[in-house]
Short mmCIF file of C-alpha atoms in Angstrom, two decimals:
data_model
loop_
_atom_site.label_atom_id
_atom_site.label_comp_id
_atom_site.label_asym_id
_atom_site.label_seq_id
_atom_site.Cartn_x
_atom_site.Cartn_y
_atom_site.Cartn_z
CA UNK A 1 24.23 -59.04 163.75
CA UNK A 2 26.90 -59.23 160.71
CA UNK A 3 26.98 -55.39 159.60
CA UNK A 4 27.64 -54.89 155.28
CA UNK A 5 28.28 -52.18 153.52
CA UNK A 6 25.23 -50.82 151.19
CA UNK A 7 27.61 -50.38 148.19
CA UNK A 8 28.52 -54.34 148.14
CA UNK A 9 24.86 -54.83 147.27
CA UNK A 10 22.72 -55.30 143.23
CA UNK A 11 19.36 -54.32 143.78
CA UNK A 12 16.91 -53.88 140.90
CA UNK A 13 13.30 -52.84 140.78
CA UNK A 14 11.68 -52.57 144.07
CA UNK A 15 9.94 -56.57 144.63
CA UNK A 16 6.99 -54.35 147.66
CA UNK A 17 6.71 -51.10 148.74
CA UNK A 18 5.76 -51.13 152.72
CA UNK A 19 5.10 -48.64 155.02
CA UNK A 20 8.74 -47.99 156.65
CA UNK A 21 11.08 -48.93 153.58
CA UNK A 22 11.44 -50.34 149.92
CA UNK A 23 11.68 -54.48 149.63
CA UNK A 24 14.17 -55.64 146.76
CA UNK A 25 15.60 -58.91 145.82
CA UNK A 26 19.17 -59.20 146.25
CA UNK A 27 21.94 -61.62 146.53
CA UNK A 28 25.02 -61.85 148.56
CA UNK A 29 27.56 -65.16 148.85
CA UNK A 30 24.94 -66.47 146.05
CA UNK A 31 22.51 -66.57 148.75
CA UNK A 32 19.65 -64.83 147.93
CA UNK A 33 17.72 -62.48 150.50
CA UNK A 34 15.43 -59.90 150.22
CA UNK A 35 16.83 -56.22 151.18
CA UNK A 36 14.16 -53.95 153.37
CA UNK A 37 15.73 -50.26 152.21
CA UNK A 38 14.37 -47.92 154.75
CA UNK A 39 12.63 -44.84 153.50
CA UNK A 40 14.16 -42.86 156.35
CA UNK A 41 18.06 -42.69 158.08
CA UNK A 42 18.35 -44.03 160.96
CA UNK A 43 21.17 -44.29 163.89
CA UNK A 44 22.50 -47.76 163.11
CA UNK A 45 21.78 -48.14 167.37
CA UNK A 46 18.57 -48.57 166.14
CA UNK A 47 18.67 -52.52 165.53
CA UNK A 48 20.53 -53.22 168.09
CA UNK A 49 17.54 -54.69 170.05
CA UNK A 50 17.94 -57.39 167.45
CA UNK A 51 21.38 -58.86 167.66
CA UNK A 52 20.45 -61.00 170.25
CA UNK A 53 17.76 -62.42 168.11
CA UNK A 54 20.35 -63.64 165.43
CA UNK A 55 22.39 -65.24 167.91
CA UNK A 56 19.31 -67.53 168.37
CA UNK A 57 18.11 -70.57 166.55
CA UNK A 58 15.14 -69.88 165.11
CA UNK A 59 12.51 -72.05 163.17
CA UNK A 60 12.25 -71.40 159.78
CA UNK A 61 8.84 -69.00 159.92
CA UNK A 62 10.13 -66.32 161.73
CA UNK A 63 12.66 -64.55 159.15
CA UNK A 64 14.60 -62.84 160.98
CA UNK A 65 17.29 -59.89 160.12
CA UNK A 66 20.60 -61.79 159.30
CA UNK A 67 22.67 -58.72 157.75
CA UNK A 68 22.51 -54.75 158.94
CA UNK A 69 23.43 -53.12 155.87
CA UNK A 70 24.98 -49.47 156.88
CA UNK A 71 25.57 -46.53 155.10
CA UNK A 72 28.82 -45.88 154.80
CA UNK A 73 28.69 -42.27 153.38
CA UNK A 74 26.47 -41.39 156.27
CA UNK A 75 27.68 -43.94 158.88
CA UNK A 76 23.73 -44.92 159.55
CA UNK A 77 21.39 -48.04 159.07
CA UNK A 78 20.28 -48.08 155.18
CA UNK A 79 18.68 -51.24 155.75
CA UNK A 80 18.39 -55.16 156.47
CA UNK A 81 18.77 -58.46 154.75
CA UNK A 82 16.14 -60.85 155.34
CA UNK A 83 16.28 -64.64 153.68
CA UNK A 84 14.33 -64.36 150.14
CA UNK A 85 10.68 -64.57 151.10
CA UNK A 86 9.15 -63.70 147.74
CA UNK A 87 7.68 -67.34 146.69
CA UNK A 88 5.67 -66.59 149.60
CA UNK A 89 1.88 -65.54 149.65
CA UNK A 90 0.28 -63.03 151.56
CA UNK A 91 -3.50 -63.16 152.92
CA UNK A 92 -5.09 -61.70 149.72
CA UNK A 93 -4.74 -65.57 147.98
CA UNK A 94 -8.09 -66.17 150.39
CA UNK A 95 -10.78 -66.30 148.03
CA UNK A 96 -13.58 -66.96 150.19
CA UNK A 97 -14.57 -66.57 154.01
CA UNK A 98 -13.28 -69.87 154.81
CA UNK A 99 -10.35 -69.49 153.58
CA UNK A 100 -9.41 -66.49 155.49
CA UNK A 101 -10.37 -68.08 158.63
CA UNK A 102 -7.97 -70.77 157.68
CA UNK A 103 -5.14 -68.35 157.26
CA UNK A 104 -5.88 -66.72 160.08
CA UNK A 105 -5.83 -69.68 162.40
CA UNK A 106 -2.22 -70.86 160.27
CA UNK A 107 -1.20 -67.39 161.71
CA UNK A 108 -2.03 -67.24 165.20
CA UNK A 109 -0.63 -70.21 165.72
CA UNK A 110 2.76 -68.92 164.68
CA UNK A 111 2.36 -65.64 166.61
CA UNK A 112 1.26 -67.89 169.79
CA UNK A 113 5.36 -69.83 168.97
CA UNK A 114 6.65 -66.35 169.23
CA UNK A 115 5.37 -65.93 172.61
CA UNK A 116 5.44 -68.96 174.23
CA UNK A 117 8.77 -70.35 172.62
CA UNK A 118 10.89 -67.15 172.61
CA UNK A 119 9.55 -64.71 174.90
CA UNK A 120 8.88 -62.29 171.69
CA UNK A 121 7.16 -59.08 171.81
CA UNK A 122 6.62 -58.64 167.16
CA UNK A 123 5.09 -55.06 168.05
CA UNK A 124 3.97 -54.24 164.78
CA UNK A 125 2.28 -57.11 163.65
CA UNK A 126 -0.70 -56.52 160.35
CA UNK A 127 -1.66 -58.02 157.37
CA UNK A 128 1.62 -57.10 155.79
CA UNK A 129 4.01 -59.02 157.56
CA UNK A 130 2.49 -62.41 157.84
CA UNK A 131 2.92 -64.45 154.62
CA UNK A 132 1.91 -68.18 154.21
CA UNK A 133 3.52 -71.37 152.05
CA UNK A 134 1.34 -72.52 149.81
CA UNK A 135 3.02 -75.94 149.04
CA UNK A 136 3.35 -76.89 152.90
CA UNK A 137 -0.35 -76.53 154.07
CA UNK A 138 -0.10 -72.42 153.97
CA UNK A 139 2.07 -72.40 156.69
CA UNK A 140 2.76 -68.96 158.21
CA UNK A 141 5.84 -66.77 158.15
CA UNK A 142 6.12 -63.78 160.39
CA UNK A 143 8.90 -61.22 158.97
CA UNK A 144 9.49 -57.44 160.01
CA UNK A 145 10.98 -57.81 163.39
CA UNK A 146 11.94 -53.76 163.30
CA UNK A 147 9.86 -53.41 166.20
CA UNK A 148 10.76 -56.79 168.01
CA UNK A 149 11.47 -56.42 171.90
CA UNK A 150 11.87 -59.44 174.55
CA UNK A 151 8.83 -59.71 176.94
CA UNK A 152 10.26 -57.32 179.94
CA UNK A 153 12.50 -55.57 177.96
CA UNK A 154 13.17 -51.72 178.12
CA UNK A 155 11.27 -49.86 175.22
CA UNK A 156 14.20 -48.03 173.36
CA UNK A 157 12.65 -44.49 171.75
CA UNK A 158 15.00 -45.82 168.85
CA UNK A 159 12.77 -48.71 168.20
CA UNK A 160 10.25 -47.95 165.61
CA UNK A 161 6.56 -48.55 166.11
CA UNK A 162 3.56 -47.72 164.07
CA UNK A 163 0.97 -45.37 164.72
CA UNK A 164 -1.20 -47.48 165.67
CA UNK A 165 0.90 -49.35 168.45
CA UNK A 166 1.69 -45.69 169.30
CA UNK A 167 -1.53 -44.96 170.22
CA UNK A 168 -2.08 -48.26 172.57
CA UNK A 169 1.40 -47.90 174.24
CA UNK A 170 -0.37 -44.56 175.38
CA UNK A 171 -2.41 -46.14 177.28
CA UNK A 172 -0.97 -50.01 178.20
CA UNK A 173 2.16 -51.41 178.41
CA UNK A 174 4.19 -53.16 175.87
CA UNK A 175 3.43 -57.48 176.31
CA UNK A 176 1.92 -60.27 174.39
CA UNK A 177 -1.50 -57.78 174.83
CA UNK A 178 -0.19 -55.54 172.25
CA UNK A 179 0.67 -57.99 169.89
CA UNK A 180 -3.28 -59.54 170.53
CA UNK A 181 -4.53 -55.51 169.64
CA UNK A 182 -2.34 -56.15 166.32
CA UNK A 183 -3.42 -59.36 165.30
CA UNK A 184 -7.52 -58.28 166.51
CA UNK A 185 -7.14 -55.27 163.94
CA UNK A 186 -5.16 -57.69 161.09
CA UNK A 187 -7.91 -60.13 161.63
CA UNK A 188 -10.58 -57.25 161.52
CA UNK A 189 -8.94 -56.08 158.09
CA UNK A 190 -8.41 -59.40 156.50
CA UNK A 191 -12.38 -60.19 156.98
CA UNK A 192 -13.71 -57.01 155.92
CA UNK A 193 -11.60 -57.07 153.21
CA UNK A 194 -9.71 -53.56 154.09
CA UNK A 195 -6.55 -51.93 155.57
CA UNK A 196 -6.10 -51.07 159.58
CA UNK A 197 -7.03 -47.46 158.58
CA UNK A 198 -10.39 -48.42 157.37
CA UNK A 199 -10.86 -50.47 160.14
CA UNK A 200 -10.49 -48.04 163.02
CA UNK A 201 -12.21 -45.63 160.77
CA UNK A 202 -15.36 -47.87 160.41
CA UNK A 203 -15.02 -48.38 164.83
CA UNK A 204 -14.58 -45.32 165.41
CA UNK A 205 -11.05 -44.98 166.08
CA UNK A 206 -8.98 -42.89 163.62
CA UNK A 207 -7.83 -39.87 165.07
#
């Protein structure tokens, strides 16, 4: 993966606040990208799990990290650039049950690419990560591949997973299966209308 200093990067107003870091619109080579600012310093090791992932031709709906950007006062990973994803829409343009359904299926057909076509493990997949294209059918895009790991390969403890995949990895191994207990609780929160919290709240399951 091609490693730039933070410093060689204009960022404005934050474009989304997620759960691990800060998205803003950037450009660089008058390309423009969106720039995931983590909220918390990491060893730049920490994406390393990726750079075998930008060697690869991907299709165009998995966005991929192409740039590392690294602190260089601290020597540590700052953040990534993704290519600009902002034109695209995110589940809440459903307006009605049937149109979540639709979205849903648009999704789960990408996931099921990730798996079959490239052996990918996302690891962290919700309703925040998977966007859709409006003006080509509502296609789906999967971004946030912080978690990403090959099918069979090693867990790092640098890789960073959210609580809730925490909490299955305690009990099952990391494959396709955990991506399936993502996507069940994503497709439980887009049809109730709520976040993953709520949702293992309302089964039960929050602790």
């Amino acid at each position: 993966m091609k490693i730039i200093p933070n410093d060689s990067l204009i960022i404005n107003e934050p474009y989304k606040i997620g759960t691990f870091g800060y998205i803003y619109k950037t450009t660089l080579n008058n390309e423009n990208f969106c720039y995931k600012k983590l909220k918390q310093k990491y060893p730049k090791d920490i994406m390393k799990n990726l750079a075998d992932f930008t060697e690869e031709k991907f299709s165009e709906e998995f966005l991929i990290p192409q740039y590392m950007v690294l602190d260089t006062e601290e020597n540590c990973l700052d953040g990534y650039l993704t290519k600009d994803y902002t034109e695209l829409v995110d589940f809440s343009c459903a307006l009605n049950l049937e149109e979540k359904i639709m979205l849903l299926k648009r999704a789960k057909t990408t996931i099921l690419k990730l798996h079959s076509y490239y052996g990918i493990i996302h690891g962290d997949l919700n309703e925040q990560n998977i966007l859709f294209n409006i003006d080509d059918d509502y296609k789906a895009f999967v971004l946030d591949f912080d978690s990403a790991l090959r099918f069979g390969q090693p867990v790092s403890s640098l890789v960073s997973f959210s609580k809730f995949v925490k909490d299955y990895l305690k009990y099952f191994p990391l494959d396709y299966k955990t991506d399936a207990y993502s996507f069940n609780l994503t497709t439980l929160a887009v049809l109730i209308g709520c976040e993953w919290s709520e949702v293992l709240k309302r089964v039960g399951n929050d602790d």
